[in-house]
Structure formats: C-alpha cells, structure tokens
Short mmCIF file of C-alpha atoms in Angstrom, two decimals:
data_model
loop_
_atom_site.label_atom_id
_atom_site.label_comp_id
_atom_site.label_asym_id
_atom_site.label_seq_id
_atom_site.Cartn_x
_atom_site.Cartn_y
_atom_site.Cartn_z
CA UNK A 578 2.54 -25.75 -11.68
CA UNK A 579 0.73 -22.66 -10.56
CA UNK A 580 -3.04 -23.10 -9.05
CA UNK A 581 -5.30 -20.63 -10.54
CA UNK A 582 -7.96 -20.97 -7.95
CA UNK A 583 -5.60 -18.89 -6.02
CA UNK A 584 -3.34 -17.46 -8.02
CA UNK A 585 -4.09 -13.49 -7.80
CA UNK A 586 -1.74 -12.20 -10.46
CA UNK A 587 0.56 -10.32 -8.01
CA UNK A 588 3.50 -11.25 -10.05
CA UNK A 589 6.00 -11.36 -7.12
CA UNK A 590 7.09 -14.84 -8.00
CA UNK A 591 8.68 -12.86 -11.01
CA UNK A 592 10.85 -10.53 -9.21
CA UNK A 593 12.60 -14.17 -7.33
CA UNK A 594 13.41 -15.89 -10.32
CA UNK A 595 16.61 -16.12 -10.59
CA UNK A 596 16.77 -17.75 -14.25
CA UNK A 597 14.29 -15.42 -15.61
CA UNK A 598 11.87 -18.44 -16.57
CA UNK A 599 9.02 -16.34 -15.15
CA UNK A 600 7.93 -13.28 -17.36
CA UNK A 601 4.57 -11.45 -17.22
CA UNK A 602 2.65 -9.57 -20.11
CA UNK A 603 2.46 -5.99 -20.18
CA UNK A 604 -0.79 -5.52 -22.29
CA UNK A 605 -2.87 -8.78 -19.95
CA UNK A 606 -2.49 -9.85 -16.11
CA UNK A 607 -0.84 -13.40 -17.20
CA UNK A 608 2.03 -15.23 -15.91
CA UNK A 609 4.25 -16.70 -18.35
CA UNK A 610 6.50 -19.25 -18.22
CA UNK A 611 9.66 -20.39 -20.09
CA UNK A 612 10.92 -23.88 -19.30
CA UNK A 613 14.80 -23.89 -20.44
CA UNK A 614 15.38 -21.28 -17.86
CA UNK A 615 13.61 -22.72 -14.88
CA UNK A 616 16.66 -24.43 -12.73
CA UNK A 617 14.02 -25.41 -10.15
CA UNK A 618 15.35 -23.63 -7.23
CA UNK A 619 11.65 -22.89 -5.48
CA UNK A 620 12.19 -19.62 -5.33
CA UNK A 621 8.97 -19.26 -7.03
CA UNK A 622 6.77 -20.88 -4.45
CA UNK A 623 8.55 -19.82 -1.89
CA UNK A 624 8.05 -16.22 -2.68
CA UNK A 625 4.48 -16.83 -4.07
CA UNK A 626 1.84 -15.17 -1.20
CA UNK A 627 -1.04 -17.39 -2.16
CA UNK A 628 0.74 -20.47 -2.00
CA UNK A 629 -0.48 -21.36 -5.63
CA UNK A 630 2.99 -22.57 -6.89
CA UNK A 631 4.20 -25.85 -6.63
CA UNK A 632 7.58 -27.64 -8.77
CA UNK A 633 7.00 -30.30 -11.02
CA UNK A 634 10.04 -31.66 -12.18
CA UNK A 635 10.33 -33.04 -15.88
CA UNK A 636 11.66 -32.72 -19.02
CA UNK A 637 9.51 -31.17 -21.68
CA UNK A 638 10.03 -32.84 -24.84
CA UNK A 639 6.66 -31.76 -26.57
CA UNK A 640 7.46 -30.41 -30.66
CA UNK A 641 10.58 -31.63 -30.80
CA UNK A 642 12.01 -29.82 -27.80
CA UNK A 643 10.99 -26.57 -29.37
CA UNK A 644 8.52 -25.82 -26.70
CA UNK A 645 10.99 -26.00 -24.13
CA UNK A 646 12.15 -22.65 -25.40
CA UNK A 647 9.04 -20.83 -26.04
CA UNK A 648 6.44 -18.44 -23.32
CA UNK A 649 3.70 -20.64 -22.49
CA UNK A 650 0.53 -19.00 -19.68
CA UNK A 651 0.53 -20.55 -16.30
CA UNK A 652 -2.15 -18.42 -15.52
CA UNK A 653 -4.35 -15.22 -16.77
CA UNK A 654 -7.61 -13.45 -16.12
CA UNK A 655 -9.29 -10.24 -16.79
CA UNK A 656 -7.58 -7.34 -15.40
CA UNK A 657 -10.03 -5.58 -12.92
CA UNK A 658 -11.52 -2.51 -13.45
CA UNK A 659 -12.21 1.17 -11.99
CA UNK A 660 -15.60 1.69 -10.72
CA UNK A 661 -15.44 4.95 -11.44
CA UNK A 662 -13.71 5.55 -14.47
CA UNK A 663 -12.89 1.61 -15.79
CA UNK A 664 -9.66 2.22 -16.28
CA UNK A 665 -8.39 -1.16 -15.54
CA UNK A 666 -6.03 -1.90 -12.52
CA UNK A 667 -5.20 -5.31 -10.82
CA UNK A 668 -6.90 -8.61 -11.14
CA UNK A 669 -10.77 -9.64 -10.20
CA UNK A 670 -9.63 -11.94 -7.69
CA UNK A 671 -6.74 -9.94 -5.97
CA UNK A 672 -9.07 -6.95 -4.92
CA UNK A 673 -11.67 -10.00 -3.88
CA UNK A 674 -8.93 -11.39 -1.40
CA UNK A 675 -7.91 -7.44 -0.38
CA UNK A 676 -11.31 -6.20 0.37
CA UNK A 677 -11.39 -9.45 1.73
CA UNK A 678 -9.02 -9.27 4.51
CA UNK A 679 -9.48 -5.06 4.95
CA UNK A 680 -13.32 -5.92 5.20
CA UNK A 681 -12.94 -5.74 9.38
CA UNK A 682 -10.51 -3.11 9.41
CA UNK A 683 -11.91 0.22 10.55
CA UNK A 684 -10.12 2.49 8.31
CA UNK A 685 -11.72 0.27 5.51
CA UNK A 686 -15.45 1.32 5.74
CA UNK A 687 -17.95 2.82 3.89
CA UNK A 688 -17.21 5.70 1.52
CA UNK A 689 -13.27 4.02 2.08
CA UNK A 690 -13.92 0.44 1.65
CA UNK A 691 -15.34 1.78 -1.88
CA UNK A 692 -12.19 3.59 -3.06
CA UNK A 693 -10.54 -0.07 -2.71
CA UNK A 694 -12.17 -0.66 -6.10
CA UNK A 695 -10.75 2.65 -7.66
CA UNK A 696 -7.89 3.09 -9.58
CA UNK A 697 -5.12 5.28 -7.76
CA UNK A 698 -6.13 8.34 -9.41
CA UNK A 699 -9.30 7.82 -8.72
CA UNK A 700 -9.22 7.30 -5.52
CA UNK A 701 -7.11 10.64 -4.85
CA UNK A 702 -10.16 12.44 -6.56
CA UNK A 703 -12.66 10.86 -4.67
CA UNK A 704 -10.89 11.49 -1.11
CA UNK A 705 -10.18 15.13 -2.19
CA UNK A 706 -13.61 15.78 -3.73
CA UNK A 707 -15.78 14.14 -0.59
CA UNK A 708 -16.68 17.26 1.28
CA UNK A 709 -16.97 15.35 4.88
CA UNK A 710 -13.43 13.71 4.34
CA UNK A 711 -11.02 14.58 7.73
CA UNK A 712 -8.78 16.88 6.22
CA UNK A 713 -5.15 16.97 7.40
CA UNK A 714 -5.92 21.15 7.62
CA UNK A 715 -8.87 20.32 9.90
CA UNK A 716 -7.01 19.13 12.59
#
C-alpha cells in the first residue's frame, strides 16, 4: 500500500526490490506495481524516505487471477515543471518537501532558493549568466 499524501515519486523503493514487482513509467512520474513478483520482503518500505509504504498481505484473485500478473499505479502525479523553460523535472510535491527542508539553509536563499525550481540546465545558465554570482575566478 503506498500513501500518496506523502509519496514524492523518488522511486528509490524501485532500485530495493528484489523481485522486480516495483517498476516506474518513463513517459509519467508513477509507481507501478506488479503483484506475482512481490515476495513481501519490506524492502520497499524500508527503503522508502517518506515512509509512505506499508505491506498488505493477500492474495489477489480479482479477473480470474489475471490481474495478479498485470502493472497496476500505486501512485502518480504531474511531473513538475521548469520555471524557466517548463521543461518538466521531478514531482510537485518532492521540490515542495526540498525547498521545504533547504528553506533555512543559507546557501538556499534568494536568487538560489529560485534555481531549486529549475531544471539542471537551467539552473547552470542562470548561475553562469547572474553577473553578481561569486565566481570560483574571483577568489
């Protein structure tokens, strides 16, 4: 069962399964979820940052069996995007919980707390571009 309250899409919980009954999608930010393959070792929820994945165990036995076997979404929501160029990057409510937790962090202010919401090429542009940026040539 995955809580999408706080679920932010980082997808780690993917990278611990050892039965592969995890999968993402790489055109949406969704987790996906296989049942056959889950052998309900935790690793899941263990590995899961927000805490939003708990075990349920059962025995599926919805169309037969069939959907056992087939992808069904735990969790999705709309990819966040650039606000610069909109490419999208990331998920709405993971850059919410970075800037977040960076929000009292002094390297995180201003002008910098800003490029948080950029895509990585964006950002780069934006930090190269800014003429009062601190310059590694300056110093």
């Amino acid at each position: 069962m995955v809580d999408t309250s706080r679920c932010t899409l980082c997808l780690s919980c993917i990278s611990a399964c050892p039965g592969n009954a995890l999968a993402d999608n790489p055109d949406k930010p969704q987790l996906r979820f296989v049942e056959k393959n889950c052998v309900q070792c935790g690793l899941c929820a263990k590995t899961c940052p927000e805490d939003a994945i708990t075990l349920q165990p059962r025995l599926w036995l919805a169309d037969g069996g069939k959907a056992r076997k087939s992808l069904r979404v735990l969790a999705e929501m709309e990819p966040y995007r650039c606000i610069r160029c909109s490419k999208p990057f990331g998920t709405l409510l993971a850059i919410e919980n970075m800037l977040s937790k960076l929000s009292g962090h002094s390297a995180f202010q201003g002008a910098a707390a800003e490029r948080l919401k950029m895509c990585s090429d964006c950002r780069v542009i934006d930090m190269y571009s800014d003429p009062h940026e601190v310059r590694i040539t300056d110093v």
